[in-house]
Amino acid sequence: MKIESLATSRLELRMATPEVYDFVFDDLTDERALDFFGFEDQDKLIIEKERHAKGLKTFNKSFLYFFLIDSESNKNIGWCGYHTWYLDHHRAELGYGFTDMSYEGKGLMTEAIERVLSYGFEEMNLHRIEAFVSPENTPSLKIMEKNNFRKEGHLKEHYFKNGIAEDSLVFALLKSEQEAIDNPSK
């Protein structure tokens, strides 16, 4: 199976779809799976295997992740992609995170998100990309602003984190809005 990847100036974005997960866990050895994900230890691989075993896709909903591989070290430093992709409605929820916090604050996530947003609109035929961000998450709020997301609302006690209900701010970016930014003369 050919695994698709995208590139930025400092990252390889290694695509992981439900079909890719099936291939990795059904056809590859643990050693090759570790290499594919860029993981350094078995613990992270075990977590991915458990997620896969629980099922990754449902009717009318899927996901498409990209593992963020540092081009210099070939190390998996995080992920970025769409964890709630409603196929019939041409919309998806953007999610992202670092697995190695030493890479935080270097502009790498912004770099990855810019490429993933383009992929979402151009290749996945998304009409709308959504994101839910904690009001306390200043780095993510800056990412929303840099990528032209508009704040649409405030959801009270929307997520639980460490057993505590937290609010979420709702952000969205429409394909037409991104096109207007990319092509201001049209």
mmCIF file of C-alpha atoms in Angstrom:
data_model
loop_
_atom_site.group_PDB
_atom_site.id
_atom_site.type_symbol
_atom_site.label_atom_id
_atom_site.label_comp_id
_atom_site.label_asym_id
_atom_site.label_seq_id
_atom_site.Cartn_x
_atom_site.Cartn_y
_atom_site.Cartn_z
ATOM 1 C CA MET A 1 0.000 0.000 0.000
ATOM 2 C CA LYS A 2 1.312 3.454 -0.902
ATOM 3 C CA ILE A 3 1.016 5.836 2.047
ATOM 4 C CA GLU A 4 0.418 9.417 0.937
ATOM 5 C CA SER A 5 2.294 12.242 2.569
ATOM 6 C CA LEU A 6 2.474 16.005 2.231
ATOM 7 C CA ALA A 7 5.457 18.243 2.852
ATOM 8 C CA THR A 8 6.101 21.640 4.342
ATOM 9 C CA SER A 9 9.488 23.311 4.668
ATOM 10 C CA ARG A 10 10.215 21.543 7.987
ATOM 11 C CA LEU A 11 7.751 18.645 8.193
ATOM 12 C CA GLU A 12 6.554 15.510 6.491
ATOM 13 C CA LEU A 13 2.809 15.077 7.041
ATOM 14 C CA ARG A 14 2.238 11.309 6.930
ATOM 15 C CA MET A 15 -1.407 10.503 6.147
ATOM 16 C CA ALA A 16 -3.322 8.105 8.371
ATOM 17 C CA THR A 17 -6.838 7.089 7.276
ATOM 18 C CA PRO A 18 -8.910 4.154 8.569
ATOM 19 C CA GLU A 19 -7.635 2.113 5.594
ATOM 20 C CA VAL A 20 -4.020 3.004 6.405
ATOM 21 C CA TYR A 21 -4.558 1.942 10.029
ATOM 22 C CA ASP A 22 -5.986 -1.387 8.801
ATOM 23 C CA PHE A 23 -2.929 -1.921 6.615
ATOM 24 C CA VAL A 24 -0.446 -0.971 9.354
ATOM 25 C CA PHE A 25 -1.977 -3.235 12.002
ATOM 26 C CA ASP A 26 -2.972 -6.136 9.732
ATOM 27 C CA ASP A 27 0.058 -6.330 7.429
ATOM 28 C CA LEU A 28 3.075 -4.785 9.166
ATOM 29 C CA THR A 29 5.223 -6.065 11.998
ATOM 30 C CA ASP A 30 5.328 -4.019 15.204
ATOM 31 C CA GLU A 31 8.828 -2.877 14.255
ATOM 32 C CA ARG A 32 7.622 -1.551 10.898
ATOM 33 C CA ALA A 33 4.528 -0.013 12.523
ATOM 34 C CA LEU A 34 6.781 1.847 14.982
ATOM 35 C CA ASP A 35 8.769 3.142 12.029
ATOM 36 C CA PHE A 36 5.619 4.171 10.130
ATOM 37 C CA PHE A 37 4.237 6.197 13.024
ATOM 38 C CA GLY A 38 7.671 7.531 13.974
ATOM 39 C CA PHE A 39 7.192 6.302 17.547
ATOM 40 C CA GLU A 40 10.207 5.657 19.744
ATOM 41 C CA ASP A 41 8.585 3.104 22.057
ATOM 42 C CA GLN A 42 5.982 0.347 22.216
ATOM 43 C CA ASP A 43 3.724 2.266 24.645
ATOM 44 C CA LYS A 44 2.542 4.714 21.977
ATOM 45 C CA LEU A 45 2.042 1.862 19.526
ATOM 46 C CA ILE A 46 -0.116 -0.001 22.060
ATOM 47 C CA ILE A 47 -2.334 3.097 22.443
ATOM 48 C CA GLU A 48 -2.790 3.307 18.661
ATOM 49 C CA LYS A 49 -3.595 -0.417 18.478
ATOM 50 C CA GLU A 50 -6.282 0.002 21.161
ATOM 51 C CA ARG A 51 -7.854 2.921 19.283
ATOM 52 C CA HIS A 52 -7.841 0.864 16.098
ATOM 53 C CA ALA A 53 -9.435 -2.136 17.819
ATOM 54 C CA LYS A 54 -12.323 0.014 19.097
ATOM 55 C CA GLY A 55 -13.208 1.054 15.552
ATOM 56 C CA LEU A 56 -12.274 4.218 13.769
ATOM 57 C CA LYS A 57 -15.062 4.820 11.269
ATOM 58 C CA THR A 58 -18.857 4.935 11.408
ATOM 59 C CA PHE A 59 -21.645 5.500 8.903
ATOM 60 C CA ASN A 60 -21.301 8.947 7.309
ATOM 61 C CA LYS A 61 -18.337 9.872 9.540
ATOM 62 C CA SER A 62 -14.625 9.281 9.168
ATOM 63 C CA PHE A 63 -11.279 10.890 9.968
ATOM 64 C CA LEU A 64 -8.072 11.825 8.222
ATOM 65 C CA TYR A 65 -4.991 12.490 10.348
ATOM 66 C CA PHE A 66 -1.500 13.502 9.443
ATOM 67 C CA PHE A 67 1.367 12.530 11.706
ATOM 68 C CA LEU A 68 3.839 15.401 11.966
ATOM 69 C CA ILE A 69 7.291 14.029 11.226
ATOM 70 C CA ASP A 70 10.225 16.352 11.843
ATOM 71 C CA SER A 71 12.160 16.368 8.545
ATOM 72 C CA GLU A 72 15.548 16.557 10.282
ATOM 73 C CA SER A 73 15.150 13.819 12.901
ATOM 74 C CA ASN A 74 12.353 11.721 11.291
ATOM 75 C CA LYS A 75 10.662 11.826 14.709
ATOM 76 C CA ASN A 76 6.876 11.891 15.172
ATOM 77 C CA ILE A 77 6.273 15.152 17.036
ATOM 78 C CA GLY A 78 2.482 15.325 16.862
ATOM 79 C CA TRP A 79 -0.590 15.138 14.677
ATOM 80 C CA CYS A 80 -2.956 17.383 12.792
ATOM 81 C CA GLY A 81 -6.064 16.599 10.818
ATOM 82 C CA TYR A 82 -9.762 15.995 10.779
ATOM 83 C CA HIS A 83 -11.146 13.795 13.539
ATOM 84 C CA THR A 84 -14.837 14.305 12.798
ATOM 85 C CA TRP A 85 -15.384 14.301 9.045
ATOM 86 C CA TYR A 86 -19.037 14.276 7.993
ATOM 87 C CA LEU A 87 -18.835 12.937 4.464
ATOM 88 C CA ASP A 88 -22.395 13.845 3.376
ATOM 89 C CA HIS A 89 -22.159 17.376 4.726
ATOM 90 C CA HIS A 90 -18.679 18.279 3.426
ATOM 91 C CA ARG A 91 -17.524 19.476 6.818
ATOM 92 C CA ALA A 92 -14.931 18.323 9.299
ATOM 93 C CA GLU A 93 -13.547 19.266 12.695
ATOM 94 C CA LEU A 94 -9.897 20.255 12.834
ATOM 95 C CA GLY A 95 -7.802 18.850 15.650
ATOM 96 C CA TYR A 96 -4.097 18.932 16.426
ATOM 97 C CA GLY A 97 -1.567 18.381 19.142
ATOM 98 C CA PHE A 98 2.075 17.819 19.915
ATOM 99 C CA THR A 99 3.341 14.530 21.303
ATOM 100 C CA ASP A 100 6.716 16.166 21.992
ATOM 101 C CA MET A 101 6.191 19.510 23.721
ATOM 102 C CA SER A 102 9.772 20.642 23.020
ATOM 103 C CA TYR A 103 8.555 21.525 19.498
ATOM 104 C CA GLU A 104 5.850 23.877 20.784
ATOM 105 C CA GLY A 105 6.208 27.603 20.083
ATOM 106 C CA LYS A 106 8.300 27.210 16.913
ATOM 107 C CA GLY A 107 5.539 27.806 14.359
ATOM 108 C CA LEU A 108 5.437 24.157 13.304
ATOM 109 C CA MET A 109 1.755 23.625 14.062
ATOM 110 C CA THR A 110 0.789 26.740 12.119
ATOM 111 C CA GLU A 111 2.904 25.459 9.218
ATOM 112 C CA ALA A 112 1.198 22.059 9.351
ATOM 113 C CA ILE A 113 -2.322 23.488 9.691
ATOM 114 C CA GLU A 114 -1.911 25.759 6.670
ATOM 115 C CA ARG A 115 -1.082 22.706 4.529
ATOM 116 C CA VAL A 116 -3.840 20.567 6.080
ATOM 117 C CA LEU A 117 -6.460 23.277 5.501
ATOM 118 C CA SER A 118 -5.497 23.484 1.822
ATOM 119 C CA TYR A 119 -5.713 19.714 1.569
ATOM 120 C CA GLY A 120 -9.145 19.733 3.213
ATOM 121 C CA PHE A 121 -10.621 22.266 0.811
ATOM 122 C CA GLU A 122 -8.869 21.069 -2.346
ATOM 123 C CA GLU A 123 -8.641 17.279 -1.965
ATOM 124 C CA MET A 124 -11.380 16.359 0.526
ATOM 125 C CA ASN A 125 -13.912 18.753 -1.020
ATOM 126 C CA LEU A 126 -14.719 20.304 2.346
ATOM 127 C CA HIS A 127 -17.086 23.244 2.402
ATOM 128 C CA ARG A 128 -16.613 24.040 6.108
ATOM 129 C CA ILE A 129 -13.860 23.367 8.637
ATOM 130 C CA GLU A 130 -14.694 23.716 12.331
ATOM 131 C CA ALA A 131 -12.572 23.901 15.465
ATOM 132 C CA PHE A 132 -13.443 23.885 19.159
ATOM 133 C CA VAL A 133 -10.918 25.689 21.369
ATOM 134 C CA SER A 134 -10.749 26.247 25.099
ATOM 135 C CA PRO A 135 -10.983 29.957 25.975
ATOM 136 C CA GLU A 136 -7.812 29.404 28.057
ATOM 137 C CA ASN A 137 -5.775 27.916 25.169
ATOM 138 C CA THR A 138 -3.919 31.010 23.977
ATOM 139 C CA PRO A 139 -1.678 29.184 21.438
ATOM 140 C CA SER A 140 -4.723 27.628 19.732
ATOM 141 C CA LEU A 141 -6.586 30.921 19.746
ATOM 142 C CA LYS A 142 -3.604 32.471 17.928
ATOM 143 C CA ILE A 143 -3.645 29.607 15.397
ATOM 144 C CA MET A 144 -7.335 30.270 14.728
ATOM 145 C CA GLU A 145 -6.606 33.952 14.133
ATOM 146 C CA LYS A 146 -3.572 33.303 11.895
ATOM 147 C CA ASN A 147 -5.632 30.926 9.754
ATOM 148 C CA ASN A 148 -8.631 33.259 9.359
ATOM 149 C CA PHE A 149 -11.132 31.227 11.379
ATOM 150 C CA ARG A 150 -14.156 33.175 12.598
ATOM 151 C CA LYS A 151 -15.502 32.800 16.106
ATOM 152 C CA GLU A 152 -19.119 31.631 15.931
ATOM 153 C CA GLY A 153 -20.029 30.924 19.513
ATOM 154 C CA HIS A 154 -19.293 29.867 23.066
ATOM 155 C CA LEU A 155 -20.372 26.425 24.296
ATOM 156 C CA LYS A 156 -20.693 26.109 28.069
ATOM 157 C CA GLU A 157 -19.193 22.979 29.689
ATOM 158 C CA HIS A 158 -18.702 21.358 26.288
ATOM 159 C CA TYR A 159 -15.758 19.033 27.049
ATOM 160 C CA PHE A 160 -14.437 17.193 30.069
ATOM 161 C CA LYS A 161 -10.716 17.474 30.747
ATOM 162 C CA ASN A 162 -9.332 15.629 33.745
ATOM 163 C CA GLY A 163 -12.882 15.219 35.056
ATOM 164 C CA ILE A 164 -13.687 18.941 34.872
ATOM 165 C CA ALA A 165 -16.265 20.406 32.471
ATOM 166 C CA GLU A 166 -14.711 23.105 30.299
ATOM 167 C CA ASP A 167 -16.126 25.604 27.839
ATOM 168 C CA SER A 168 -15.301 25.669 24.128
ATOM 169 C CA LEU A 169 -15.212 28.505 21.668
ATOM 170 C CA VAL A 170 -16.565 27.513 18.246
ATOM 171 C CA PHE A 171 -14.575 28.590 15.192
ATOM 172 C CA ALA A 172 -15.181 27.935 11.505
ATOM 173 C CA LEU A 173 -13.637 28.626 8.121
ATOM 174 C CA LEU A 174 -15.650 28.306 4.910
ATOM 175 C CA LYS A 175 -14.082 27.371 1.602
ATOM 176 C CA SER A 176 -15.465 30.571 0.019
ATOM 177 C CA GLU A 177 -13.848 32.673 2.767
ATOM 178 C CA GLN A 178 -10.479 30.993 2.225
ATOM 179 C CA GLU A 179 -10.764 31.449 -1.542
ATOM 180 C CA ALA A 180 -11.513 35.163 -1.067
ATOM 181 C CA ILE A 181 -8.378 35.512 1.081
ATOM 182 C CA ASP A 182 -6.233 33.524 -1.375
ATOM 183 C CA ASN A 183 -7.610 35.395 -4.439
ATOM 184 C CA PRO A 184 -8.604 38.916 -3.323
ATOM 185 C CA SER A 185 -9.039 40.175 -6.905
ATOM 186 C CA LYS A 186 -11.914 37.748 -7.670
#
